């Protein structure tokens, strides 16, 4: 059995209570104390909500404070940082940014250890290799291997002409002022949510078991830096009681669970919060004491000057790039505050308000259309939007843009499309819509009437959906005989806002749509 520990309560394995202000370091000859600073799912180097929360500059300030408190500090990131981001889709110095800004920020912050998340494989093999090579921190991955034309091997960092394989487990050693030492043994599993051709996912639980067995005589405390969904992390805690701690990612909301003597924690995405774990190990009794604190990175934490300069440089480049493209990224769109959940966990599994709003904005560009459809994979935010929405929020939600297309579609093809789309649960091919719903008996309702297989429907959709490249929707292409009267964005009758779906969304919101 497990139970969730709700913030702001703090959990201690053997010691109850912890202070959120000053933490004295008082070690005996037999005890070693250290701190782990945990982040996960970090995409935006600048602060969110108008710069008032999160951001790399606050991460740096918190790390420096903790380093002053105890030099035995390890800063870790539990996957998902190279992608997605709007900045990552732009071009600088003749090539795509593609996570370069995150590596520069992590290097400047002083991150020590990271593992892969599924979004690390959004780009091509060459790009990932460049990012790994640029990093000045360590990587660890237990079940992810590089697939080079069928040859499987660990990913590697290339340095001074040498290839240094990313280890399947990782050991960190801390000492006290008398020389007593503790060895931390890390495993690092990753969810197989991104089926990139150059990536091979080894069996999850057997590989973790194998590496923990190897660590048995090499480490004193066993930890996991994981990028799995919550259920997989909890299962791992049940299966491997030797793990004292699981520091996870993938979900974007903070959480803490206790499973026997194993603790699972995840912080909020984009450094809205961080977990600070203060640990004490007695080398004679082998007793581990743990105090975990969830820290909000809000206006109470100053922004580090060095990181601010780095962020300013990147953001000035980004803003100018977007302004040249005709956008005003800083403009707040008038209207009521929003509360949109645009996490992949939500929009790839059920109808959701944010993609429905996008579909409604497409319908606004085609009043005569019966319904709008889009693939959830076009939304790359993987985050939540709260408060007043800005043009930048829309731009970072759909960084790859794309145009809008209207067409005529036979009812039987529309039914097939919707059935396949709802069956694509958990994938980017899971469809979202407006003016469509599914009745309890599975019947599709278009507008206010049941779908008629013999009727011709006028549908508006995003450009990518008609390429036939989306998962299980290869039949949805311009050559399908069930599709006719295709009106692309280049057609003068389409109107200028159809050329970029983000323009249509911004226009819809500015006119009061939500």
Tab-separated table of N, CA and C in Angstrom, residues 300-374:
chain	number	residue	atom	x	y	z
A	300	UNK	N	9.929	35.517	-3.964
A	300	UNK	CA	10.738	35.586	-2.744
A	300	UNK	C	12.168	35.125	-2.981
A	301	UNK	N	12.418	34.469	-4.114
A	301	UNK	CA	13.771	34.031	-4.464
A	301	UNK	C	14.320	34.956	-5.540
A	302	UNK	N	15.404	35.638	-5.213
A	302	UNK	CA	16.014	36.571	-6.162
A	302	UNK	C	16.565	35.818	-7.372
A	303	UNK	N	16.700	36.528	-8.465
A	303	UNK	CA	17.242	35.922	-9.681
A	303	UNK	C	18.741	36.190	-9.776
A	304	UNK	N	19.487	35.159	-10.064
A	304	UNK	CA	20.939	35.252	-10.162
A	304	UNK	C	21.345	36.126	-11.349
A	305	UNK	N	22.262	37.051	-11.118
A	305	UNK	CA	22.653	38.017	-12.140
A	305	UNK	C	23.285	37.394	-13.364
A	306	UNK	N	24.178	36.418	-13.157
A	306	UNK	CA	24.847	35.776	-14.290
A	306	UNK	C	23.837	35.072	-15.192
A	307	UNK	N	22.894	34.361	-14.574
A	307	UNK	CA	21.889	33.657	-15.371
A	307	UNK	C	20.939	34.633	-16.039
A	308	UNK	N	20.644	35.751	-15.380
A	308	UNK	CA	19.770	36.748	-15.997
A	308	UNK	C	20.361	37.278	-17.291
A	309	UNK	N	21.678	37.464	-17.309
A	309	UNK	CA	22.333	37.942	-18.526
A	309	UNK	C	22.216	36.917	-19.648
A	310	UNK	N	22.394	35.652	-19.290
A	310	UNK	CA	22.258	34.589	-20.288
A	310	UNK	C	20.828	34.530	-20.814
A	311	UNK	N	19.871	34.591	-19.897
A	311	UNK	CA	18.459	34.558	-20.291
A	311	UNK	C	18.113	35.762	-21.152
A	312	UNK	N	18.597	36.953	-20.742
A	312	UNK	CA	18.315	38.180	-21.501
A	312	UNK	C	18.807	38.067	-22.935
A	313	UNK	N	19.995	37.509	-23.110
A	313	UNK	CA	20.546	37.356	-24.450
A	313	UNK	C	19.660	36.462	-25.314
A	314	UNK	N	19.233	35.335	-24.750
A	314	UNK	CA	18.383	34.416	-25.502
A	314	UNK	C	16.996	35.014	-25.757
A	315	UNK	N	16.439	35.668	-24.760
A	315	UNK	CA	15.090	36.215	-24.913
A	315	UNK	C	15.066	37.390	-25.899
A	316	UNK	N	16.107	38.202	-25.927
A	316	UNK	CA	16.170	39.294	-26.911
A	316	UNK	C	16.208	38.726	-28.322
A	317	UNK	N	16.985	37.663	-28.495
A	317	UNK	CA	17.024	37.002	-29.800
A	317	UNK	C	15.635	36.457	-30.166
A	318	UNK	N	14.998	35.795	-29.201
A	318	UNK	CA	13.683	35.204	-29.440
A	318	UNK	C	12.640	36.271	-29.776
A	319	UNK	N	12.606	37.339	-28.973
A	319	UNK	CA	11.611	38.393	-29.194
A	319	UNK	C	11.756	39.038	-30.565
A	320	UNK	N	13.004	39.322	-30.949
A	320	UNK	CA	13.228	39.948	-32.246
A	320	UNK	C	12.821	39.011	-33.377
A	321	UNK	N	13.125	37.754	-33.215
A	321	UNK	CA	12.769	36.739	-34.209
A	321	UNK	C	11.243	36.709	-34.395
A	322	UNK	N	10.513	36.708	-33.276
A	322	UNK	CA	9.057	36.631	-33.329
A	322	UNK	C	8.441	37.921	-33.870
A	323	UNK	N	9.029	39.057	-33.495
A	323	UNK	CA	8.517	40.329	-34.016
A	323	UNK	C	8.721	40.422	-35.519
A	324	UNK	N	9.844	39.913	-35.988
A	324	UNK	CA	10.087	39.886	-37.433
A	324	UNK	C	9.053	39.018	-38.151
A	325	UNK	N	8.489	38.053	-37.404
A	325	UNK	CA	7.471	37.167	-37.977
A	325	UNK	C	6.062	37.740	-37.817
A	326	UNK	N	5.946	38.939	-37.223
A	326	UNK	CA	4.664	39.602	-37.131
A	326	UNK	C	3.912	39.416	-35.829
A	327	UNK	N	4.600	38.930	-34.792
A	327	UNK	CA	3.954	38.711	-33.501
A	327	UNK	C	4.425	39.724	-32.464
A	328	UNK	N	3.614	39.902	-31.444
A	328	UNK	CA	3.983	40.727	-30.294
A	328	UNK	C	3.960	39.808	-29.071
A	329	UNK	N	5.053	39.101	-28.801
A	329	UNK	CA	5.033	38.054	-27.773
A	329	UNK	C	4.668	38.536	-26.378
A	330	UNK	N	4.956	39.792	-26.067
A	330	UNK	CA	4.679	40.307	-24.715
A	330	UNK	C	3.240	40.765	-24.518
A	331	UNK	N	2.472	40.838	-25.585
A	331	UNK	CA	1.116	41.369	-25.476
A	331	UNK	C	0.206	40.417	-24.701
A	332	UNK	N	-0.407	40.947	-23.640
A	332	UNK	CA	-1.409	40.173	-22.914
A	332	UNK	C	-2.735	40.301	-23.654
A	333	UNK	N	-3.376	39.161	-23.884
A	333	UNK	CA	-4.630	39.165	-24.627
A	333	UNK	C	-5.771	39.517	-23.671
A	334	UNK	N	-6.563	40.546	-23.999
A	334	UNK	CA	-7.645	40.953	-23.092
A	334	UNK	C	-8.633	39.820	-22.858
A	335	UNK	N	-9.238	39.830	-21.676
A	335	UNK	CA	-10.244	38.826	-21.366
A	335	UNK	C	-10.053	38.252	-19.987
A	336	UNK	N	-10.902	37.322	-19.652
A	336	UNK	CA	-10.842	36.713	-18.322
A	336	UNK	C	-9.623	35.806	-18.196
A	337	UNK	N	-9.258	35.514	-16.956
A	337	UNK	CA	-8.136	34.621	-16.699
A	337	UNK	C	-8.480	33.208	-17.181
A	338	UNK	N	-7.439	32.473	-17.559
A	338	UNK	CA	-7.646	31.125	-18.075
A	338	UNK	C	-7.045	30.093	-17.129
A	339	UNK	N	-7.497	28.889	-17.281
A	339	UNK	CA	-6.949	27.760	-16.530
A	339	UNK	C	-6.946	26.562	-17.466
A	340	UNK	N	-5.953	26.515	-18.345
A	340	UNK	CA	-5.881	25.478	-19.366
A	340	UNK	C	-4.847	24.424	-18.990
A	341	UNK	N	-5.250	23.175	-19.083
A	341	UNK	CA	-4.340	22.053	-18.877
A	341	UNK	C	-3.923	21.550	-20.253
A	342	UNK	N	-2.702	21.882	-20.653
A	342	UNK	CA	-2.202	21.479	-21.972
A	342	UNK	C	-1.077	20.460	-21.852
A	343	UNK	N	-1.064	19.725	-20.748
A	343	UNK	CA	-0.071	18.669	-20.590
A	343	UNK	C	-0.400	17.513	-21.534
A	344	UNK	N	0.634	16.844	-22.042
A	344	UNK	CA	0.415	15.687	-22.912
A	344	UNK	C	-0.429	14.635	-22.207
A	345	UNK	N	-0.201	14.476	-20.908
A	345	UNK	CA	-0.948	13.501	-20.118
A	345	UNK	C	-2.452	13.721	-20.248
A	346	UNK	N	-2.855	14.973	-20.413
A	346	UNK	CA	-4.274	15.308	-20.535
A	346	UNK	C	-4.732	15.286	-21.986
A	347	UNK	N	-4.082	16.084	-22.828
A	347	UNK	CA	-4.614	16.300	-24.177
A	347	UNK	C	-4.437	15.093	-25.095
A	348	UNK	N	-3.583	14.147	-24.731
A	348	UNK	CA	-3.431	12.946	-25.551
A	348	UNK	C	-4.264	11.771	-25.036
A	349	UNK	N	-5.129	12.059	-24.069
A	349	UNK	CA	-5.916	10.976	-23.479
A	349	UNK	C	-7.406	11.267	-23.364
A	350	UNK	N	-7.803	12.533	-23.466
A	350	UNK	CA	-9.221	12.853	-23.339
A	350	UNK	C	-9.495	14.217	-23.970
A	351	UNK	N	-10.756	14.463	-24.365
A	351	UNK	CA	-11.100	15.801	-24.863
A	351	UNK	C	-10.787	16.839	-23.793
A	352	UNK	N	-10.187	17.958	-24.193
A	352	UNK	CA	-9.718	18.949	-23.222
A	352	UNK	C	-10.052	20.357	-23.707
A	353	UNK	N	-10.134	21.264	-22.747
A	353	UNK	CA	-10.589	22.627	-23.039
A	353	UNK	C	-9.618	23.395	-23.936
A	354	UNK	N	-8.310	23.208	-23.743
A	354	UNK	CA	-7.350	24.000	-24.522
A	354	UNK	C	-7.404	23.652	-26.012
A	355	UNK	N	-7.296	22.386	-26.399
A	355	UNK	CA	-7.412	22.091	-27.830
A	355	UNK	C	-8.805	22.376	-28.374
A	356	UNK	N	-9.842	22.266	-27.545
A	356	UNK	CA	-11.177	22.642	-28.013
A	356	UNK	C	-11.227	24.126	-28.367
A	357	UNK	N	-10.560	24.946	-27.541
A	357	UNK	CA	-10.494	26.380	-27.846
A	357	UNK	C	-9.788	26.615	-29.176
A	358	UNK	N	-8.713	25.877	-29.420
A	358	UNK	CA	-7.982	26.021	-30.681
A	358	UNK	C	-8.885	25.632	-31.851
A	359	UNK	N	-9.620	24.539	-31.691
A	359	UNK	CA	-10.532	24.112	-32.753
A	359	UNK	C	-11.634	25.141	-32.985
A	360	UNK	N	-12.118	25.762	-31.921
A	360	UNK	CA	-13.125	26.818	-32.072
A	360	UNK	C	-12.553	28.016	-32.824
A	361	UNK	N	-11.268	28.295	-32.596
A	361	UNK	CA	-10.643	29.407	-33.328
A	361	UNK	C	-10.535	29.076	-34.814
A	362	UNK	N	-10.347	27.807	-35.143
A	362	UNK	CA	-10.336	27.406	-36.558
A	362	UNK	C	-11.736	27.552	-37.158
A	363	UNK	N	-12.738	27.146	-36.392
A	363	UNK	CA	-14.121	27.292	-36.877
A	363	UNK	C	-14.481	28.755	-37.128
A	364	UNK	N	-13.901	29.637	-36.324
A	364	UNK	CA	-14.161	31.063	-36.514
A	364	UNK	C	-13.659	31.541	-37.871
A	365	UNK	N	-12.693	30.829	-38.443
A	365	UNK	CA	-12.172	31.173	-39.768
A	365	UNK	C	-12.983	30.504	-40.889
A	366	UNK	N	-13.947	29.678	-40.503
A	366	UNK	CA	-14.774	28.982	-41.498
A	366	UNK	C	-16.181	28.815	-40.926
A	367	UNK	N	-16.967	29.894	-40.883
A	367	UNK	CA	-18.305	29.838	-40.277
A	367	UNK	C	-19.210	28.792	-40.911
A	368	UNK	N	-18.965	28.475	-42.182
A	368	UNK	CA	-19.802	27.503	-42.860
A	368	UNK	C	-19.388	26.061	-42.576
A	369	UNK	N	-18.298	25.862	-41.871
A	369	UNK	CA	-17.820	24.512	-41.573
A	369	UNK	C	-18.691	23.854	-40.501
A	370	UNK	N	-18.804	22.541	-40.599
A	370	UNK	CA	-19.615	21.779	-39.641
A	370	UNK	C	-18.851	21.478	-38.352
A	371	UNK	N	-17.544	21.321	-38.455
A	371	UNK	CA	-16.762	20.947	-37.270
A	371	UNK	C	-15.283	21.189	-37.545
A	372	UNK	N	-14.499	21.174	-36.482
A	372	UNK	CA	-13.042	21.320	-36.588
A	372	UNK	C	-12.374	20.156	-35.890
A	373	UNK	N	-11.226	19.718	-36.449
A	373	UNK	CA	-10.469	18.596	-35.895
A	373	UNK	C	-8.988	18.963	-35.898
A	374	UNK	N	-8.270	18.531	-34.878
A	374	UNK	CA	-6.815	18.673	-34.856
A	374	UNK	C	-6.200	17.486	-34.120
